[in-house]
Backbone as JSON, one array per atom type, in Angstrom:
{
  "sequence": "MVTPEESPPGSSRGHRLGADVTGRPVWRLLLRGLGVFLPGWRAPQGVTGVRDGASGFGPPGYVDGAAGFGLYLADRARGLEPDREIYVRGRQDPSFGIVIAGPSAAIGTRVVDAAGLVRYARRLTFEELYDAADAGSVPYAVRAARAVHNVVLLDRAAGVGLCAEADPVTGRAACPLFVRLRASNRTVRAYGLGPAVTTPRPTG",
  "N": [[10.46, -1.83, 16.49], [12.1, 1.09, 15.4], [13.29, 2.28, 12.39], [15.48, 4.31, 10.53], [14.68, 5.43, 7.26], [16.42, 5.26, 4.3], [15.86, 6.19, 1.77], [14.94, 9.03, -0.24], [12.37, 11.4, 0.69], [9.05, 10.87, -0.55], [5.91, 11.24, -2.24], [2.59, 10.18, -1.69], [0.47, 11.37, -2.71], [-2.67, 11.64, -4.17], [-2.57, 9.05, -4.95], [-2.51, 7.68, -7.5], [-3.27, 5.16, -8.72], [-3.23, 3.72, -11.12], [-0.74, 4.23, -12.09], [2.85, 3.77, -12.44], [4.2, 2.26, -9.65], [6.68, 1.75, -8.68], [8.55, 3.68, -8.06], [7.81, 4.83, -5.74], [7.41, 5.5, -2.16], [6.0, 3.34, -0.93], [6.63, 1.11, -2.44], [9.38, 0.85, -2.01], [9.24, 0.3, 0.67], [7.97, -2.18, 0.63], [10.01, -3.77, -0.58], [11.99, -3.54, 1.38], [10.68, -4.77, 3.53], [10.39, -7.39, 2.58], [13.06, -8.14, 2.52], [13.64, -8.17, 5.24], [11.75, -9.93, 6.47], [11.41, -12.06, 4.73], [13.96, -13.24, 3.94], [16.15, -14.25, 1.35], [14.2, -14.86, -0.44], [13.03, -14.3, -3.8], [12.62, -11.13, -4.79], [10.09, -9.09, -6.38], [10.74, -7.77, -9.64], [9.33, -5.87, -10.86], [5.99, -4.65, -11.55], [3.05, -6.45, -12.17], [0.5, -5.67, -14.32], [-2.97, -5.34, -13.63], [-5.79, -5.9, -15.39], [-8.79, -5.84, -17.46], [-11.26, -6.74, -16.1], [-10.03, -7.31, -13.77], [-8.69, -9.77, -13.63], [-6.4, -12.48, -12.99], [-4.88, -12.11, -10.64], [-6.2, -13.26, -8.51], [-8.22, -14.8, -5.81], [-7.51, -14.45, -2.26], [-7.83, -11.81, -3.03], [-9.31, -8.7, -4.1], [-10.67, -5.96, -6.05], [-11.49, -2.61, -5.46], [-12.41, -0.12, -6.9], [-11.41, 3.25, -6.51], [-10.24, 2.76, -4.07], [-8.54, 0.7, -4.42], [-6.8, -2.44, -4.08], [-7.99, -5.17, -2.01], [-8.54, -7.55, 0.65], [-10.4, -10.49, 1.06], [-11.33, -12.38, 3.68], [-11.63, -15.69, 5.03], [-11.79, -16.11, 7.73], [-11.58, -14.36, 10.89], [-9.66, -12.93, 13.53], [-8.79, -11.97, 16.84], [-6.31, -10.54, 18.99], [-3.99, -11.68, 18.04], [-0.49, -11.4, 17.49], [1.31, -10.02, 15.23], [4.59, -9.86, 13.69], [6.48, -6.81, 13.36], [7.96, -3.99, 11.7], [9.09, -0.75, 11.93], [9.52, 2.17, 10.0], [11.03, 5.35, 9.4], [10.89, 8.39, 7.63], [12.49, 11.44, 6.89], [12.97, 14.43, 8.91], [12.12, 16.99, 9.88], [9.37, 16.97, 9.31], [8.34, 14.17, 9.82], [7.56, 11.09, 8.12], [5.95, 8.03, 8.55], [6.38, 4.53, 8.03], [5.25, 1.14, 8.03], [5.98, -2.29, 8.23], [4.16, -5.19, 8.37], [4.21, -8.44, 9.42], [2.61, -11.37, 9.34], [-0.43, -13.19, 10.2], [-3.21, -12.28, 8.18], [-5.66, -12.34, 9.38], [-5.32, -11.23, 11.86], [-5.98, -8.58, 11.81], [-8.64, -8.43, 12.33], [-10.99, -8.22, 10.9], [-13.16, -9.46, 8.33], [-13.14, -8.44, 5.8], [-10.53, -6.83, 4.43], [-9.63, -3.74, 3.77], [-8.15, -0.75, 2.28], [-8.43, 1.45, 4.08], [-8.99, 0.13, 6.5], [-6.64, -1.35, 6.85], [-4.73, 0.67, 7.14], [-5.67, 1.9, 9.51], [-5.27, -0.21, 11.34], [-2.48, -0.47, 11.14], [-1.69, 1.97, 12.2], [-2.56, 1.7, 14.81], [-0.91, -0.42, 15.69], [1.55, 0.87, 15.46], [1.34, 2.91, 17.38], [1.12, 1.3, 19.71], [3.61, 0.07, 19.65], [5.4, 2.16, 20.09], [4.59, 3.41, 22.39], [5.24, 3.7, 25.8], [4.36, 2.41, 28.75], [5.5, 3.05, 31.16], [6.51, 5.52, 30.81], [5.29, 8.54, 30.61], [5.88, 10.57, 28.9], [6.2, 9.4, 26.44], [3.8, 9.29, 25.15], [2.88, 11.59, 23.52], [4.71, 11.44, 21.34], [4.22, 8.84, 20.36], [1.56, 9.11, 19.54], [1.76, 11.11, 17.54], [3.43, 9.77, 15.73], [1.82, 7.58, 15.01], [-0.27, 8.89, 13.68], [1.14, 9.79, 11.53], [1.66, 7.65, 9.91], [1.99, 6.68, 6.74], [2.49, 4.78, 4.85], [2.03, 1.34, 4.38], [2.8, -2.09, 4.65], [1.63, -5.3, 4.39], [2.42, -8.61, 5.01], [1.53, -11.81, 4.59], [2.64, -14.71, 5.04], [1.77, -17.35, 5.47], [-0.76, -17.46, 4.26], [0.01, -16.74, 1.77], [-0.16, -14.19, 0.65], [-0.06, -10.6, 0.21], [-0.44, -7.11, 0.99], [-0.35, -3.71, 0.09], [-0.5, -0.47, 1.29], [-1.25, 3.04, 0.94], [-1.53, 6.19, 2.53], [-2.87, 9.3, 1.94], [-1.08, 12.14, 2.76], [-2.25, 14.64, 2.99], [-5.09, 14.63, 2.49], [-5.8, 12.35, 3.85], [-6.98, 10.13, 2.77], [-7.03, 6.67, 2.01], [-5.48, 4.1, 0.06], [-4.91, 1.02, -1.69], [-2.46, 0.28, -3.71], [-1.11, -1.99, -4.49], [-1.13, -5.5, -4.75], [0.08, -8.51, -3.42], [1.54, -11.61, -4.22], [2.73, -14.4, -2.61], [4.84, -17.06, -3.1], [5.61, -19.98, -1.75], [6.63, -22.34, -2.76], [8.59, -21.87, -4.7], [9.83, -19.75, -3.57], [9.28, -17.11, -4.39], [8.15, -13.77, -5.15], [5.41, -11.98, -6.32], [4.19, -8.98, -7.61], [1.21, -7.12, -8.02], [-0.34, -4.52, -9.8], [-2.71, -1.85, -10.42], [-4.4, -1.32, -13.48], [-5.95, 1.2, -15.6], [-9.14, 2.24, -14.44], [-10.2, -0.16, -13.17], [-12.31, -2.41, -11.61], [-13.66, -4.76, -9.37], [-16.43, -6.65, -8.08], [-16.97, -5.96, -4.66], [-16.54, -8.32, -2.13], [-19.13, -9.65, -0.06], [-20.6, -10.45, 3.14]],
  "CA": [[11.73, -1.15, 16.24], [12.01, 2.19, 14.44], [14.5, 2.32, 11.58], [15.48, 5.39, 9.54], [14.6, 4.99, 5.88], [17.45, 6.01, 3.6], [15.38, 6.75, 0.52], [14.44, 10.38, -0.1], [10.93, 11.46, 0.84], [8.21, 10.92, -1.74], [4.53, 11.59, -1.91], [1.56, 9.28, -2.18], [-0.67, 12.24, -2.98], [-3.45, 11.27, -5.33], [-2.46, 7.59, -5.03], [-2.1, 7.29, -8.84], [-3.37, 3.71, -8.69], [-2.9, 3.13, -12.4], [0.6, 4.63, -12.49], [3.94, 2.92, -11.96], [4.41, 2.5, -8.22], [8.01, 1.3, -8.26], [9.37, 4.79, -7.6], [7.16, 5.45, -4.59], [7.85, 4.96, -0.86], [5.37, 2.07, -0.56], [7.39, 0.05, -3.12], [10.63, 0.68, -1.27], [8.89, -0.34, 1.94], [7.75, -3.59, 0.32], [11.29, -4.44, -0.77], [12.64, -3.63, 2.69], [9.98, -5.77, 4.32], [10.74, -8.71, 2.07], [14.42, -8.43, 2.96], [13.66, -8.42, 6.68], [10.91, -11.04, 6.9], [11.52, -13.19, 3.81], [15.3, -13.24, 3.35], [16.41, -15.36, 0.44], [13.16, -14.92, -1.45], [13.27, -13.43, -4.95], [11.68, -10.01, -4.79], [9.63, -8.75, -7.73], [11.5, -6.76, -10.36], [8.37, -4.86, -11.31], [4.6, -4.86, -11.2], [2.18, -7.0, -13.21], [-0.73, -4.89, -14.39], [-4.25, -6.05, -13.54], [-6.79, -5.26, -16.25], [-9.81, -6.73, -18.02], [-12.05, -7.37, -15.06], [-9.16, -7.59, -12.63], [-8.34, -11.18, -13.58], [-4.98, -12.78, -12.99], [-4.2, -12.12, -9.34], [-6.9, -14.3, -7.78], [-8.65, -14.64, -4.43], [-8.59, -13.67, -1.63], [-7.78, -10.41, -3.4], [-10.35, -8.09, -4.92], [-10.4, -4.57, -6.35], [-12.64, -1.76, -5.14], [-12.31, 1.22, -7.47], [-10.36, 4.16, -6.08], [-9.59, 2.24, -2.87], [-7.54, -0.28, -4.83], [-6.94, -3.84, -3.71], [-8.37, -5.55, -0.66], [-8.55, -8.99, 0.91], [-11.61, -11.06, 1.66], [-10.83, -13.5, 4.47], [-12.62, -16.65, 5.51], [-11.86, -16.02, 9.19], [-10.96, -13.21, 11.54], [-9.22, -13.27, 14.88], [-8.23, -10.86, 17.61], [-5.31, -10.93, 19.97], [-2.78, -12.17, 17.41], [0.59, -10.41, 17.53], [2.25, -10.18, 14.12], [5.85, -9.12, 13.74], [6.38, -5.54, 12.67], [9.16, -3.16, 11.62], [8.67, 0.62, 11.65], [10.53, 2.99, 9.33], [10.69, 6.77, 9.41], [11.56, 9.22, 6.62], [12.44, 12.87, 7.15], [13.21, 14.86, 10.29], [11.27, 18.11, 10.26], [7.98, 16.52, 9.23], [8.58, 12.76, 9.49], [6.51, 10.19, 7.64], [6.23, 6.69, 9.05], [5.9, 3.35, 7.33], [5.36, -0.06, 8.86], [5.81, -3.6, 7.61], [3.5, -6.12, 9.29], [4.39, -9.8, 8.93], [1.82, -12.28, 10.14], [-1.72, -13.54, 9.61], [-4.15, -11.21, 7.85], [-6.79, -12.42, 10.31], [-5.03, -10.44, 13.06], [-6.61, -7.27, 11.68], [-9.9, -8.56, 13.04], [-12.14, -8.07, 10.02], [-13.13, -10.4, 7.22], [-12.79, -7.67, 4.61], [-9.41, -5.95, 4.73], [-9.47, -2.73, 2.73], [-7.06, 0.19, 2.53], [-8.68, 2.23, 5.29], [-8.85, -0.75, 7.65], [-5.24, -1.71, 7.01], [-4.02, 1.83, 7.69], [-6.07, 2.03, 10.92], [-4.59, -1.26, 12.09], [-1.07, -0.14, 11.18], [-1.5, 3.09, 13.12], [-2.7, 1.17, 16.18], [0.32, -1.15, 16.01], [2.63, 1.84, 15.62], [1.18, 3.52, 18.7], [1.44, 0.31, 20.73], [5.05, -0.2, 19.61], [6.18, 3.31, 20.55], [4.1, 3.84, 23.7], [5.85, 3.05, 26.96], [3.47, 2.65, 29.89], [6.29, 3.59, 32.27], [7.01, 6.84, 30.44], [4.18, 9.36, 30.13], [6.38, 11.41, 27.81], [6.17, 8.68, 25.17], [2.47, 9.37, 24.56], [2.78, 12.51, 22.37], [5.47, 10.92, 20.2], [3.51, 7.68, 19.82], [0.37, 9.6, 18.85], [2.2, 11.78, 16.3], [3.94, 8.76, 14.82], [0.69, 6.82, 14.49], [-0.98, 9.72, 12.71], [2.02, 10.03, 10.38], [1.86, 6.42, 9.14], [1.48, 6.93, 5.39], [2.75, 3.61, 4.01], [1.86, 0.09, 5.13], [2.95, -3.34, 3.91], [1.21, -6.5, 5.12], [2.92, -9.84, 4.4], [0.96, -13.0, 5.23], [3.32, -15.82, 4.39], [0.97, -18.57, 5.56], [-1.82, -17.38, 3.25], [0.63, -16.5, 0.48], [-0.6, -12.92, 0.07], [0.34, -9.37, 0.84], [-1.2, -5.93, 0.6], [0.42, -2.49, 0.33], [-1.41, 0.68, 1.37], [-0.76, 4.41, 1.07], [-2.48, 7.18, 3.04], [-2.51, 10.63, 1.47], [-0.75, 12.96, 3.94], [-3.06, 15.85, 3.02], [-6.53, 14.31, 2.62], [-6.0, 11.2, 4.72], [-7.58, 9.01, 2.05], [-6.15, 5.5, 1.89], [-5.68, 3.22, -1.09], [-3.95, -0.08, -1.8], [-2.09, 0.17, -5.13], [-0.38, -3.22, -4.76], [-1.47, -6.8, -4.18], [1.3, -9.32, -3.49], [1.38, -13.06, -4.12], [3.93, -15.05, -2.09], [4.83, -18.48, -3.48], [6.61, -20.68, -0.96], [7.19, -23.46, -3.52], [9.84, -21.43, -5.33], [10.3, -18.59, -2.81], [9.19, -15.93, -5.24], [7.14, -12.77, -4.83], [4.89, -11.28, -7.5], [3.4, -7.8, -7.25], [0.19, -6.74, -8.98], [-0.81, -3.16, -9.71], [-3.94, -1.62, -11.15], [-4.51, -0.56, -14.71], [-6.99, 2.22, -15.5], [-10.57, 1.95, -14.29], [-10.44, -1.57, -12.88], [-13.11, -2.65, -10.41], [-14.39, -6.02, -9.24], [-17.38, -6.53, -6.97], [-16.44, -6.17, -3.33], [-17.24, -9.43, -1.5], [-19.99, -9.36, 1.1], [-20.82, -11.6, 4.0]],
  "C": [[11.52, -0.07, 15.18], [13.34, 2.32, 13.72], [14.42, 3.5, 10.62], [15.44, 4.8, 8.13], [15.52, 5.87, 5.06], [16.93, 6.7, 2.35], [14.84, 8.15, 0.74], [12.93, 10.4, 0.01], [10.24, 11.51, -0.51], [6.81, 11.27, -1.31], [3.6, 10.54, -2.48], [0.35, 10.07, -2.63], [-1.37, 11.82, -4.27], [-3.45, 9.78, -5.59], [-2.04, 7.07, -6.4], [-2.12, 5.77, -8.98], [-2.95, 3.06, -10.0], [-1.48, 3.44, -12.85], [1.64, 3.65, -11.93], [4.24, 3.26, -10.49], [5.84, 2.22, -7.78], [8.94, 2.43, -7.83], [8.84, 5.43, -6.34], [7.59, 4.78, -3.29], [7.24, 3.6, -0.53], [6.08, 0.89, -1.24], [8.7, -0.22, -2.4], [10.38, -0.02, 0.06], [8.63, -1.83, 1.73], [9.07, -4.33, 0.18], [12.05, -4.57, 0.54], [12.0, -4.73, 3.54], [10.3, -7.18, 3.88], [12.14, -9.1, 2.52], [14.5, -8.79, 4.43], [12.95, -9.73, 7.03], [10.95, -12.25, 5.97], [12.9, -13.19, 3.15], [15.51, -14.47, 2.48], [15.33, -15.56, -0.61], [13.51, -13.97, -2.59], [12.2, -12.36, -5.01], [11.25, -9.68, -6.22], [10.49, -7.66, -8.34], [10.6, -5.62, -10.82], [6.97, -5.27, -10.92], [3.84, -5.41, -12.39], [0.87, -6.25, -13.2], [-1.96, -5.77, -14.36], [-5.27, -5.27, -14.35], [-7.86, -6.27, -16.62], [-10.57, -7.49, -16.94], [-11.24, -7.81, -13.87], [-8.85, -9.08, -12.5], [-6.83, -11.32, -13.46], [-4.33, -12.82, -11.63], [-4.9, -13.04, -8.35], [-7.29, -13.99, -6.36], [-7.51, -15.01, -3.47], [-8.57, -12.19, -1.98], [-8.99, -9.97, -4.2], [-9.95, -6.64, -5.15], [-11.66, -3.76, -6.12], [-12.36, -0.33, -5.6], [-11.14, 2.02, -6.96], [-9.64, 3.68, -4.83], [-8.56, 1.18, -3.19], [-7.85, -1.69, -4.36], [-7.42, -4.01, -2.27], [-8.29, -7.06, -0.54], [-9.88, -9.39, 1.52], [-11.21, -12.36, 2.35], [-11.95, -14.42, 4.93], [-12.83, -16.52, 7.02], [-11.27, -14.7, 9.66], [-10.61, -13.61, 12.96], [-8.67, -12.03, 15.55], [-7.2, -11.4, 18.59], [-4.04, -11.5, 19.38], [-1.74, -11.05, 17.36], [1.55, -10.64, 16.37], [3.55, -9.44, 14.38], [5.66, -7.81, 13.0], [7.72, -4.81, 12.71], [8.7, -1.78, 11.17], [9.83, 1.39, 11.03], [10.06, 4.44, 9.35], [11.53, 7.49, 8.37], [11.41, 10.68, 7.03], [12.64, 13.18, 8.63], [12.28, 15.97, 10.72], [9.81, 17.71, 10.31], [7.99, 15.04, 8.87], [7.33, 12.03, 9.02], [6.9, 8.78, 8.04], [5.66, 5.63, 8.11], [6.08, 2.15, 8.22], [5.15, -1.29, 8.0], [5.27, -4.54, 8.67], [3.61, -7.51, 8.69], [3.65, -10.76, 9.86], [0.47, -12.51, 9.49], [-2.6, -12.33, 9.35], [-5.31, -11.17, 8.83], [-6.57, -11.59, 11.55], [-5.67, -9.07, 13.0], [-8.0, -7.28, 12.29], [-11.14, -8.35, 12.21], [-12.02, -9.06, 8.87], [-12.82, -9.72, 5.9], [-11.7, -6.67, 5.01], [-9.26, -4.99, 3.55], [-8.38, -1.75, 3.14], [-7.24, 0.93, 3.84], [-8.49, 1.37, 6.54], [-7.41, -1.14, 7.91], [-4.45, -0.55, 7.6], [-4.38, 2.04, 9.15], [-5.33, 1.03, 11.79], [-3.1, -0.94, 12.23], [-0.8, 1.0, 12.15], [-1.65, 2.64, 14.57], [-1.44, 0.41, 16.6], [1.48, -0.19, 16.25], [2.55, 2.51, 16.99], [1.6, 2.54, 19.79], [2.94, 0.04, 20.8], [5.84, 0.92, 20.26], [5.75, 3.81, 21.93], [4.75, 3.02, 24.8], [5.01, 3.4, 28.19], [4.2, 3.27, 31.08], [6.79, 5.0, 32.0], [5.88, 7.65, 29.82], [4.61, 10.23, 28.95], [6.37, 10.72, 26.47], [4.84, 8.84, 24.44], [2.41, 10.33, 23.38], [3.51, 12.0, 21.14], [4.74, 9.76, 19.55], [2.27, 8.11, 19.04], [0.75, 10.25, 17.52], [2.68, 10.76, 15.28], [2.8, 7.96, 14.2], [-0.07, 7.61, 13.43], [-0.18, 9.92, 11.43], [2.36, 8.75, 9.62], [1.19, 6.61, 7.78], [1.68, 5.75, 4.45], [2.73, 2.35, 4.86], [2.06, -1.09, 4.19], [2.55, -4.48, 4.84], [1.69, -7.72, 4.35], [2.39, -11.03, 5.2], [1.53, -14.22, 4.52], [2.47, -17.09, 4.39], [-0.12, -18.61, 4.49], [-1.26, -17.13, 1.86], [0.23, -15.19, -0.17], [-0.01, -11.75, 0.84], [-0.46, -8.22, 0.28], [-0.38, -4.7, 0.97], [-0.51, -1.29, 0.25], [-0.64, 1.98, 1.48], [-1.87, 5.26, 1.66], [-2.01, 8.55, 2.59], [-2.25, 11.53, 2.67], [-1.59, 14.21, 4.07], [-4.53, 15.53, 3.29], [-6.8, 13.18, 3.6], [-6.6, 10.0, 4.02], [-6.56, 7.9, 1.86], [-6.5, 4.71, 0.64], [-4.61, 2.15, -1.08], [-3.59, -0.26, -3.27], [-1.42, -1.15, -5.49], [-0.99, -4.41, -4.03], [-0.27, -7.7, -4.41], [0.94, -10.79, -3.36], [2.73, -13.66, -3.72], [3.87, -16.55, -2.39], [5.97, -19.21, -2.78], [7.3, -21.77, -1.76], [8.51, -23.09, -4.2], [10.39, -20.14, -4.73], [10.36, -17.32, -3.68], [8.03, -15.04, -4.8], [6.71, -12.1, -6.12], [3.99, -10.15, -7.05], [2.45, -7.44, -8.38], [-0.23, -5.29, -8.73], [-2.01, -2.96, -10.62], [-3.72, -0.87, -12.46], [-5.63, 0.45, -14.56], [-8.38, 1.63, -15.33], [-10.87, 0.48, -14.11], [-11.21, -1.71, -11.58], [-13.71, -4.04, -10.48], [-15.36, -5.87, -8.09], [-16.72, -6.8, -5.64], [-17.23, -7.3, -2.68], [-18.06, -8.97, -0.3], [-20.14, -10.63, 1.92], [-19.79, -11.7, 5.09]]
}
């Protein structure tokens, strides 16, 4: 489903990983996604800064320099169909955002980084908007997929989430937010990066 986003257009240009993200489109998309897929949960009022070796937010999250947060998963799977909600901002030059609610393993890789999450979101957007019975849907679906600049992944079962931005000019992707979902008290906590924070990227 494609839903107009009421908030005014913003820019993810430069990503500003260490800056306050609560005024940016990806934050608004996170709050919208929580309202749609986790109604009744207490959304975060702000962002907890991650500093000093990136401690405090815990696995399966990690930090990879300018790319921001990522997830290291024990398993991967293909063919899973998570729920999704697509939002669009602007009319002349629209920017798309998508909230994906479901298992992180659906992405199909054990390491989920910003670039991989944006690629997956663009594929889901194309699949959602493409109508096999209507050849005219192809150009719109392609343009929309390319214009996905904000992505929110919510994995309730694993208790984690990831928020990505793609720079509309350079195409570079980064994840400025890691989300912890706590079913025990139905609360959500968001973590953002302080300056120059990096942890070793998991391998294997």
